[in-house]
Coordinates of C-alpha atoms and ligand atoms in Angstrom, one line a residue:
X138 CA 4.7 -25.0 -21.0
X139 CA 3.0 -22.7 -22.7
X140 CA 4.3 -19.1 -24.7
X141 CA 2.7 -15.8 -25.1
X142 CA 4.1 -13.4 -26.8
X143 CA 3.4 -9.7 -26.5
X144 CA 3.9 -7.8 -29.4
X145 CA 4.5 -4.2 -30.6
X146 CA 3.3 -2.5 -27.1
X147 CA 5.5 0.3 -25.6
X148 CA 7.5 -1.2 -22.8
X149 CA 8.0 1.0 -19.8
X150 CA 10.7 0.4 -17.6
X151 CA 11.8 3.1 -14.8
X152 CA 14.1 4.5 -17.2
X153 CA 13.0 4.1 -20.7
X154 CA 10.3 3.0 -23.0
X155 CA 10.5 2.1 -26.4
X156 CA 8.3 -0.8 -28.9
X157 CA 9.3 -4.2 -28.2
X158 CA 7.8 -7.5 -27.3
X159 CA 7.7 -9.9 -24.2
X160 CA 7.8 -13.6 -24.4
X161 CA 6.9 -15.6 -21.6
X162 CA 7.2 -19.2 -21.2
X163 CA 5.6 -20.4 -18.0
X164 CA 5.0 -18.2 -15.4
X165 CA 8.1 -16.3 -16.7
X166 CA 9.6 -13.7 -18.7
X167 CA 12.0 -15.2 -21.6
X168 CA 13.0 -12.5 -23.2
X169 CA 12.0 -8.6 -24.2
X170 CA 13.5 -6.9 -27.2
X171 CA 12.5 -5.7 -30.3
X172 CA 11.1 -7.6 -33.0
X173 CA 11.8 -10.7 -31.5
X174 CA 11.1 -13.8 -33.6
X175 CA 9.9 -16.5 -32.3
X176 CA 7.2 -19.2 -31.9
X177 CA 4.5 -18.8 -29.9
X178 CA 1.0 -20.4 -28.7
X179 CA -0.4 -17.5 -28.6
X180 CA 0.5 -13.7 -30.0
X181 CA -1.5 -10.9 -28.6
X182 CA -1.2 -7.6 -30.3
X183 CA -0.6 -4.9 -27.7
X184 CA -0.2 -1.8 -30.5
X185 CA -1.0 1.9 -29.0
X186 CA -0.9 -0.2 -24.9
X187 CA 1.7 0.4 -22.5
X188 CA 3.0 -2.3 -21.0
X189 CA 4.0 -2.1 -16.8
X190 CA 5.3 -4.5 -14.6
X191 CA 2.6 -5.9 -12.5
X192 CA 2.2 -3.8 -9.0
X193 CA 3.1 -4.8 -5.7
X194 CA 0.7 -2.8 -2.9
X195 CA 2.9 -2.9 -0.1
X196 CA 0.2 -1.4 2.2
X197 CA -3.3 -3.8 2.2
X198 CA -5.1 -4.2 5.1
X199 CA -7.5 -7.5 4.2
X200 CA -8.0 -8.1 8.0
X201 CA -7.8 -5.0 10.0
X202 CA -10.2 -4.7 12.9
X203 CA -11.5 -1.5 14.5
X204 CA -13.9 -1.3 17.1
X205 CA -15.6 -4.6 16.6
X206 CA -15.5 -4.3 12.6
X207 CA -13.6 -6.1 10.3
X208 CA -12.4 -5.2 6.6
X209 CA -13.4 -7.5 3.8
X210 CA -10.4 -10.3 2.9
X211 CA -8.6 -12.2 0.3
X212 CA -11.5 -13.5 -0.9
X213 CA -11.5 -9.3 -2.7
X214 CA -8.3 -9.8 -3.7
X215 CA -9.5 -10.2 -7.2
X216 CA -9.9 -6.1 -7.1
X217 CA -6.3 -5.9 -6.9
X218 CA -5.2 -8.3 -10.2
X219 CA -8.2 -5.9 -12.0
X220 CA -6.2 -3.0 -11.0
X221 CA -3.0 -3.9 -12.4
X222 CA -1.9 -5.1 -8.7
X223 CA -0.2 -8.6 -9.0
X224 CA 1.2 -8.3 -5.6
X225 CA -0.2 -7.4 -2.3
X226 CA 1.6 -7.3 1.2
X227 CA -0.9 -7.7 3.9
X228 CA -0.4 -6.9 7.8
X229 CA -1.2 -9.0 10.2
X230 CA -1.3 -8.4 13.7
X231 CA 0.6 -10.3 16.1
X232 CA -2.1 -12.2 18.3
X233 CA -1.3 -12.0 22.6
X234 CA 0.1 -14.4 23.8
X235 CA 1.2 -15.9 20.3
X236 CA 4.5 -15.2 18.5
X237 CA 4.9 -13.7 15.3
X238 CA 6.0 -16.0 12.6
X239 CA 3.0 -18.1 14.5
X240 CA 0.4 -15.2 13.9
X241 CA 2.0 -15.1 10.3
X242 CA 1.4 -18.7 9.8
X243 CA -2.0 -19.3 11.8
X244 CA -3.2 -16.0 9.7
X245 CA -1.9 -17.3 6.6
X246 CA -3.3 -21.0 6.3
X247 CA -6.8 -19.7 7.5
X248 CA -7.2 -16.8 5.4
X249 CA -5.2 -16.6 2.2
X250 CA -3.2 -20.0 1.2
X251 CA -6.3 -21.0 -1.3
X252 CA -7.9 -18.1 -1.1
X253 CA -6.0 -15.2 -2.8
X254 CA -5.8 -14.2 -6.0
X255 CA -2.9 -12.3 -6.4
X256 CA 0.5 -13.3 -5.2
X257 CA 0.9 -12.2 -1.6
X258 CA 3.5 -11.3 0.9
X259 CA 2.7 -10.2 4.9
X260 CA 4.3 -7.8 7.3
X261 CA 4.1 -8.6 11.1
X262 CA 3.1 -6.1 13.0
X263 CA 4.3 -6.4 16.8
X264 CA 1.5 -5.9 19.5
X265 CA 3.0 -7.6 22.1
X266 CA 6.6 -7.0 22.5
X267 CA 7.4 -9.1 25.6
X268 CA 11.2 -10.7 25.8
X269 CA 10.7 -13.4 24.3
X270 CA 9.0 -11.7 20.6
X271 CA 11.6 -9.3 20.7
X272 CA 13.9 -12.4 20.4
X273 CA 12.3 -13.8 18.1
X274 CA 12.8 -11.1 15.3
X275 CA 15.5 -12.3 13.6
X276 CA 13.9 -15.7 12.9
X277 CA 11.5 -13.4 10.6
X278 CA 14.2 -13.6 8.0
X279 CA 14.6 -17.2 7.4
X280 CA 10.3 -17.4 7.3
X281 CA 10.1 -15.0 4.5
X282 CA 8.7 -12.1 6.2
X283 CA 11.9 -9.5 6.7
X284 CA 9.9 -6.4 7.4
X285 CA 7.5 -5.4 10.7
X286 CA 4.9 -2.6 11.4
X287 CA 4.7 -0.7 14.8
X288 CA 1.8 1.7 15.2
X289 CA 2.7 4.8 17.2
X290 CA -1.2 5.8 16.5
X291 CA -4.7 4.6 18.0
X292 CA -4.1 5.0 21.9
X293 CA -5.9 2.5 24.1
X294 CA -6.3 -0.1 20.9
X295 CA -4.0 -3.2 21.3
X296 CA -1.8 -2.8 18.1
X297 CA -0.6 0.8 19.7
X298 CA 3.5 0.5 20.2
X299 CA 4.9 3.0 22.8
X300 CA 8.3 4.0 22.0
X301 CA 10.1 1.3 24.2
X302 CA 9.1 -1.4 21.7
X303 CA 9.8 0.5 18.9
X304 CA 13.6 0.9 20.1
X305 CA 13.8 -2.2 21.1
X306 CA 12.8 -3.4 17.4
X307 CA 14.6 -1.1 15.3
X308 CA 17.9 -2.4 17.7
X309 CA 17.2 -6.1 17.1
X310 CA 15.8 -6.1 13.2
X311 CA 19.2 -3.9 12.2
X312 CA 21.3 -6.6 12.8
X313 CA 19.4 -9.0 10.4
X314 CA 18.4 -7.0 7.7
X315 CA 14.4 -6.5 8.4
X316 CA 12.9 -3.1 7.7
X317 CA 11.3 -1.4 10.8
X318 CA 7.7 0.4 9.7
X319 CA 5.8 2.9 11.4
X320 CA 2.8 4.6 11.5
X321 CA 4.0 7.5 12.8
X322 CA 1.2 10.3 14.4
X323 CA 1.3 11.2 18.3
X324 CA -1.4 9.1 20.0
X325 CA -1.3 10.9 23.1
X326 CA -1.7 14.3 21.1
X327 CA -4.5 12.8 18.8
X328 CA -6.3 11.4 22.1
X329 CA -6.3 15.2 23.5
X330 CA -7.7 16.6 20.5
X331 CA -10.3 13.9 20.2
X332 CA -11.6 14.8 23.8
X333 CA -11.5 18.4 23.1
X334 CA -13.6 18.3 19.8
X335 CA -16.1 16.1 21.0
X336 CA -16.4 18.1 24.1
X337 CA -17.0 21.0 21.4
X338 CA -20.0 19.5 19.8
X339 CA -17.9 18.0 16.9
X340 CA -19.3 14.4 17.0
X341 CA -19.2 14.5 13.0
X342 CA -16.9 13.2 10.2
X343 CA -14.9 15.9 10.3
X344 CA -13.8 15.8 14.0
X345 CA -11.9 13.4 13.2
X346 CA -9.6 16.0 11.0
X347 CA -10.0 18.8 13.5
X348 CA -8.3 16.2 15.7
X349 CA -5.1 15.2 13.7
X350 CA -3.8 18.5 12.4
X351 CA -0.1 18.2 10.1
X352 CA 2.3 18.5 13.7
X353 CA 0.5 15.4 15.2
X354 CA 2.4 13.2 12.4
X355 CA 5.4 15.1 12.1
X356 CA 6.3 15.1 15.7
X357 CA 5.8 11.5 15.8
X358 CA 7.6 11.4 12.2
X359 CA 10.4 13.2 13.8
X360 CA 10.7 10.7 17.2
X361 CA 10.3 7.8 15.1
X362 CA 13.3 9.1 12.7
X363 CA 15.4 9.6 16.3
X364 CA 14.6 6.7 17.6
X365 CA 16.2 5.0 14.6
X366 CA 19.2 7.1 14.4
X367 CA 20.1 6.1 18.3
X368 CA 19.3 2.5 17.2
X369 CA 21.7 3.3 14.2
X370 CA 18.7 1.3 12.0
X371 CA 16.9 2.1 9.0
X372 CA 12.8 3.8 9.3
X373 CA 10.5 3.2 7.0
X374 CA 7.5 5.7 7.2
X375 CA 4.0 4.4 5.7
X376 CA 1.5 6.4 4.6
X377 CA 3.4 10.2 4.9
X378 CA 0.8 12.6 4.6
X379 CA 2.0 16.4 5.0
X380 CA 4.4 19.0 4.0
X381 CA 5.5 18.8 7.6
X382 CA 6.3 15.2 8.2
X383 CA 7.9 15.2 4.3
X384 CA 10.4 17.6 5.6
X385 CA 11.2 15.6 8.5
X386 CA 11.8 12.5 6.1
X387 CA 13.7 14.9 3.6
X388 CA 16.1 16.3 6.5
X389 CA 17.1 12.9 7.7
X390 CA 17.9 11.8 4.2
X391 CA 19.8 14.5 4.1
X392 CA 21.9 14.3 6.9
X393 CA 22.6 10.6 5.4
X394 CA 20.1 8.4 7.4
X395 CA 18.3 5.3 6.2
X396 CA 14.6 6.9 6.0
X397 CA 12.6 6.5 4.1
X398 CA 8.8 7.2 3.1
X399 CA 5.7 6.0 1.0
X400 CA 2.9 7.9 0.3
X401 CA -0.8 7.1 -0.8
X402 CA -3.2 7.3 -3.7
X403 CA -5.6 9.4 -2.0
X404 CA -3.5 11.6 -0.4
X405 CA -2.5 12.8 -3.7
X406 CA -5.5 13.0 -5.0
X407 CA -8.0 13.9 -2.2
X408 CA -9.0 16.2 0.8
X409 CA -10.2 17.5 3.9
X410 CA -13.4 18.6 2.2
X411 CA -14.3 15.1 1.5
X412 CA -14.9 14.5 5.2
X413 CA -17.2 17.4 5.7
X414 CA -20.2 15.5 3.1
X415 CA -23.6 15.9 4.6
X416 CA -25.1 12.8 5.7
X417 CA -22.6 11.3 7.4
X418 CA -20.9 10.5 3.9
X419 CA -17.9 12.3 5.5
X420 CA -17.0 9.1 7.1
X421 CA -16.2 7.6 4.3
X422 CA -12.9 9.2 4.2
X423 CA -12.3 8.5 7.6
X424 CA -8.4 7.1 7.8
X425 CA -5.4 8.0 9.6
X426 CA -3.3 10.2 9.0
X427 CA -6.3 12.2 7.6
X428 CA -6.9 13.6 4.2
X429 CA -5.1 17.1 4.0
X430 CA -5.6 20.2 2.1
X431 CA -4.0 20.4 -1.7
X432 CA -1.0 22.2 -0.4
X433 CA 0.0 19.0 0.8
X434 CA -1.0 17.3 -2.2
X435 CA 1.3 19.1 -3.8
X436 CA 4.2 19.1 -1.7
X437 CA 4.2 15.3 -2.0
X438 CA 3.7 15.0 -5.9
X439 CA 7.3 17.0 -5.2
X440 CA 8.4 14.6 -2.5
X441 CA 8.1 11.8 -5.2
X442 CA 10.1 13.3 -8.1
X443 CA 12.9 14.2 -5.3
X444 CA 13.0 10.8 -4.4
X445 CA 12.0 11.5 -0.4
X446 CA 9.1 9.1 -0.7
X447 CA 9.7 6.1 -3.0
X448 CA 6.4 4.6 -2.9
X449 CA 2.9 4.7 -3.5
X450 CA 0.8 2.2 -1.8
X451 CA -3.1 1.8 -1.3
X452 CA -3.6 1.6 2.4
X453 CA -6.4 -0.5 1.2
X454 CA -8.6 -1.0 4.2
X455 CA -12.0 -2.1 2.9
X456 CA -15.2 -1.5 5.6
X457 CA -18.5 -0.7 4.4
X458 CA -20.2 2.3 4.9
X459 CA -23.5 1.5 5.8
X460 CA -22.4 -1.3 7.9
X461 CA -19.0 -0.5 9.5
X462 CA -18.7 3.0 9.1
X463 CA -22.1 3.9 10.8
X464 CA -20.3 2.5 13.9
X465 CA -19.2 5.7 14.6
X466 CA -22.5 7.6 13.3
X467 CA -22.8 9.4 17.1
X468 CA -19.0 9.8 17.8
X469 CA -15.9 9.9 14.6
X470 CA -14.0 7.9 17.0
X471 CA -15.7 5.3 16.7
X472 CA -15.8 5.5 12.6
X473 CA -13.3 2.5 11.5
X474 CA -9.9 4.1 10.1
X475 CA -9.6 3.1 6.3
X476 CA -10.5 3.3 3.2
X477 CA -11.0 0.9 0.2
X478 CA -8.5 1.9 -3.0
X479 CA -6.2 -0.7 -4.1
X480 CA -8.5 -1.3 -7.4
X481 CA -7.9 2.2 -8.4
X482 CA -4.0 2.7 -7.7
X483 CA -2.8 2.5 -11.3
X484 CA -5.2 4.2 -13.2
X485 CA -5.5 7.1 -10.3
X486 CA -1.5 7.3 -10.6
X487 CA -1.9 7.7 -14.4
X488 CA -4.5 9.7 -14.3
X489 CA -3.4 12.5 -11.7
X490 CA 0.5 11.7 -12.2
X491 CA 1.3 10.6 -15.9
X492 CA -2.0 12.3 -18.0
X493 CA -1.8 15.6 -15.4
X494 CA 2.2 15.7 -16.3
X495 CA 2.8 15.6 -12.6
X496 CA 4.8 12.7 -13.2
X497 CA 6.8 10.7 -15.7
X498 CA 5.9 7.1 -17.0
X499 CA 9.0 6.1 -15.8
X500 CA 8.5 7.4 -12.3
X501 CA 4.9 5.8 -12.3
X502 CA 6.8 2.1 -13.0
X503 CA 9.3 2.8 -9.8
X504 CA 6.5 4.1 -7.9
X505 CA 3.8 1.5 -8.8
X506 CA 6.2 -1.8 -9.2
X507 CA 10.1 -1.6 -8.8
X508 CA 10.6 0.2 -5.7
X509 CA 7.8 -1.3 -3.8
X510 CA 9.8 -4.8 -4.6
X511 CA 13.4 -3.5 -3.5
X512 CA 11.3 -2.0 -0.6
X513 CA 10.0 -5.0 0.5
X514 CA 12.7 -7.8 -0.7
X515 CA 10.9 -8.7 -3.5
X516 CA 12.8 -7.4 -6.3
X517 CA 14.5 -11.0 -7.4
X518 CA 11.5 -12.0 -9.0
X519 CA 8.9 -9.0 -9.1
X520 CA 8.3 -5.5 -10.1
X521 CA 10.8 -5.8 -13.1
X522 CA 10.2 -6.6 -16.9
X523 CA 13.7 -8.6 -17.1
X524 CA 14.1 -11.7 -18.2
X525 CA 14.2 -14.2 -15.4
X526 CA 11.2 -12.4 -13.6
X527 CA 7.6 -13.6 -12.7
X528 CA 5.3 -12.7 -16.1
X529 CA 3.4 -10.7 -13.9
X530 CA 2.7 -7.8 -16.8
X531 CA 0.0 -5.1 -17.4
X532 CA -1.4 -3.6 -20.6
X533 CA -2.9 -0.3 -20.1
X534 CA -4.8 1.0 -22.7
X535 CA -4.2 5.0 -22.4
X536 CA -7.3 5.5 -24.9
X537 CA -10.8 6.9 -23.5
X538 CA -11.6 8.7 -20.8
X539 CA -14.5 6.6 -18.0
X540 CA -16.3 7.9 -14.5
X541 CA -14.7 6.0 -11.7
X542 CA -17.8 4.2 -9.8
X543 CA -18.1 1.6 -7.1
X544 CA -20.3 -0.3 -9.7
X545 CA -16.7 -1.4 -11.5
X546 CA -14.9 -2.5 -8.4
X547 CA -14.3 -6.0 -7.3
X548 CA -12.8 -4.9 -3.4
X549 CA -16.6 -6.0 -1.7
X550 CA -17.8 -2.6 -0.3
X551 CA -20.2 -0.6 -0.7
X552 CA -18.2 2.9 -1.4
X553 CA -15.5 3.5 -3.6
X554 CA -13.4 6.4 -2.4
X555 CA -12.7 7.8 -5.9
X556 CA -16.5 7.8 -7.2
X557 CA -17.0 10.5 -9.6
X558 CA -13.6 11.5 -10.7
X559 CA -12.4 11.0 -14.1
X560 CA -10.4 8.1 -15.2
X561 CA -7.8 8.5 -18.2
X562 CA -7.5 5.2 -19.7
X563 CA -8.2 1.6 -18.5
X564 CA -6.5 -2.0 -17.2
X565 CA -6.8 -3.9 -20.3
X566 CA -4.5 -6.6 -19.6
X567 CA -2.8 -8.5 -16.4
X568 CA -0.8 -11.4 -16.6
X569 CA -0.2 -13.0 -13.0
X570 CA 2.6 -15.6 -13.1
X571 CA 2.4 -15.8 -16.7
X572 CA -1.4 -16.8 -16.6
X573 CA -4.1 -14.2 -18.3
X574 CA -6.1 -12.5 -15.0
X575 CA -7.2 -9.8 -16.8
X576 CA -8.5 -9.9 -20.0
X577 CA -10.8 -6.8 -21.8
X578 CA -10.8 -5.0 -18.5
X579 CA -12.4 -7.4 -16.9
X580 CA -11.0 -9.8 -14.0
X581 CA -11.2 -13.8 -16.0
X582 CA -8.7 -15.6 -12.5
X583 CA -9.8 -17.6 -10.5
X584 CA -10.0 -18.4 -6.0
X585 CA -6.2 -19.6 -4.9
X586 CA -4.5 -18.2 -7.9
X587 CA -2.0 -16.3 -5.7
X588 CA 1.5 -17.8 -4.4
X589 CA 2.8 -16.2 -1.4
X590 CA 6.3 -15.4 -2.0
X591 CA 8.8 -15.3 0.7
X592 CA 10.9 -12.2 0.8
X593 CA 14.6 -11.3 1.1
X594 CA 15.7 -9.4 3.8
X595 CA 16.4 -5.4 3.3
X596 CA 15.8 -4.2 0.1
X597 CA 18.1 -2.0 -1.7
X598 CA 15.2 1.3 -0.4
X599 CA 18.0 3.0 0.9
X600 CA 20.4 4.1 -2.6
Ligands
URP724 O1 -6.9 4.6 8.4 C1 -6.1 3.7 8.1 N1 -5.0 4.0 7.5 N2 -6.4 2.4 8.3 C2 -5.7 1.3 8.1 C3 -4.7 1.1 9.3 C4 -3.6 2.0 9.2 O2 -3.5 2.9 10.0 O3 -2.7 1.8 8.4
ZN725 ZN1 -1.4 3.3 9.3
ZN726 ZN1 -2.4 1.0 6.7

């Protein structure tokens, strides 16, 4: 087997950096340390990079449908490796009348198994939670897929989960360590405002703001947080948006229950405004929970550093504007939730958190890697630069400053939601599994280079 030794790059681990070198032998790491001397087939000098665990995007949506449209798939998985993302978990809905280690499976063989190229991981999410899926939870474990989404949002679509099945599921997962997620915003409440800004004239972009104000997630933040405590379970909350729905998470926490949050890159970095663009660009930024106002921005920058949300995922959900987007060109309901981002996680992290000083280096490797693989089970093997782990490393070069454009971006759509802004520093290198993805800051893998990797049930989110 081949060795590659890293040399004289600053390693960053969530608690310290300091100069050293990584050897890896296979698709492993040997050994980090300091001057270490030892043969190699190949020495790459990383002098003046940092070098990050590879991240795991525990949010990607490569098949999420909306209203007849369909984001792009595995086949764009390539954006992620580019990105510094070596792992990606992907949702996958639970099919009627299937059940959902078959969904898993059916999904899996037909659209990533060959296909992806970075290592990948899915959540179910539960769509149909008759009797006999409900029983069927705890055989999630044993398939490698210990965590399931419900959405409390999108009223009327089939994936929406009323709050019988999400009892029922926090109940039965408890007892075998699977992680309950939820998309938490009031559908009923969202479904009203809808109505009432489209009877208002407000067929636009923005209507689609005007209709999920800050309470609309934290009320259903809030029930979903109950619903858990009477289930005496553990919540997980994707994608917390707002000051309001933060405290929720932060109050629970407090009061000693298992909660907890992630947040996304845009949300920390983006706004309302974006969705009032003329031209229907508005729609662009069209995802749920919707972009907020910079107080919120803020608030959650805090809500990382106090530890209330331990993640930052992409919520990658890649439709094309002129295409899928225009859908809704006469009515924003129709506009496809989602946006495309999991290219830009890393450098939009060390951009806005590390360069801006809103956050340490350390905090950007628990953020970006190691919590996000305790999260989700995955922390035996990824998300750590240990000996023992998957050689699934980054080298970021800090130097330069770039334009983000949709002309750099490997994700397949025609938009990229971060167009414009400034970039501090680039992806140099990614090593997947011990194997050179990345090399220059450009993407060098290749179709089917990802493994899925089964996952360990509950993940230590809750310390
Ligand atoms: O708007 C979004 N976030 N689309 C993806 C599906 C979801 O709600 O997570
Ligand atoms: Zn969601
Ligand atoms: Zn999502």
């Amino acid at each position: 087997m081949s060795k590659t030794l890293i040399k004289n790059g600053t390693i960053v681990t969530t608690s310290n950096e300091f100069v050293g070198d990584i050897l890896i032998d296979g698709e492993k790491i040997a050994a980090v340390g300091q001057n270490l001397d030892v043969a190699a087939d190949e020495v790459i000098d990383a002098s003046g990079e940092y070098v990050l665990p590879g991240g795991i995007d525990q949010h990607v949506h490569f098949s999420f449908t909306f209203k007849g449209t369909c984001t792009r798939g595995f086949e764009t998985s390539n954006a992620a490796v580019a990105g510094g993302t070596t792992t990606v978990i992907e949702f996958v809905n639970q099919v009627k009348d299937k059940g959902l280690i078959e969904s898993i499976e059916n999904y899996r063989k037909e659209k990533a198994d060959g296909i992806a190229m970075a290592d990948y991981a899915f959540h179910i999410v539960m769509t149909d939670p008759r009797p006999e899926v409900i029983d069927e939870i705890p055989s999630l474990v044993e398939a490698g897929y210990p965590t399931m989404k419900l959405f409390m949002a999108y009223k009327g679509q089939f994936f929406h989960a009323d709050d019988e099945a999400i009892l029922k599921a926090l109940m039965k997962a408890k007892d075998c360590g699977i992680t309950v997620m939820v998309h938490a915003e009031n559908a009923d409440a969202v479904d009203i405002l809808e109505k009432r800004n489209i009877a208002l004239g407000h067929t636009e972009p923005f209507g689609h703001v005007l209709s999920r104000p800050p309470m609309v997630e934290a009320e259903a933040t809030a029930r979903a947080i109950h619903l858990a405590k009477i289930a005496e379970a553990p919540i997980y909350i994707v994608h917390v948006t707002c000051k309001e729905a933060l405290e929720e998470v932060a109050r629970a926490r407090e009061a000693g229950q298992r909660v907890c949050g992630e947040t996304c890159t845009h949300y920390l970095t983006l706004d309302a405004s974006n969705l009032a663009k003329p031209d229907f660009e508005g729609a662009k930024y069209v995802c749920s929970p919707a972009l907020r106002t910079a107080e919120h921005r803020e608030a959650l920058w805090k809500g990382l550093n106090l530890g209330t949300i331990n993640a930052v995922s992409s919520d990658h959900c890649g439709f094309d504007w002129a295409h899928d987007k225009h859908v809704g060109i006469d009515d924003f309901r129709n506009i496809p939730n989602g946006a495309p981002g999991l290219q830009n996680r890393l450098a939009v992290l060390w951009t806005y958190g590390v360069e801006a000083g809103r956050i340490t280096r350390q905090k950007l490797v628990d953020l970006f890697a190691a919590s996000p693989a305790r999260n989700a089970g995955l922390d035996h093997r990824k998300g750590f630069l240990s000996a023992g782990y998957d050689a699934d490393i980054v080298l970021y070069d800090p130097r330069g400053k770039s334009v983000i454009t949709n002309a750099d971006m490997l994700h397949g759509v025609d938009y990229c939601s971060y167009e414009g802004m400034e970039q501090i520093g680039h992806v140099d290198k990614v090593f997947l599994r011990g194997q050179l993805a990345v090399k220059d800051g450009k993407y060098i893998g290749e179709k089917g280079q990802g493994e899925f990797i089964p996952r360990k049930p509950f993940g230590t989110m809750y310390r």
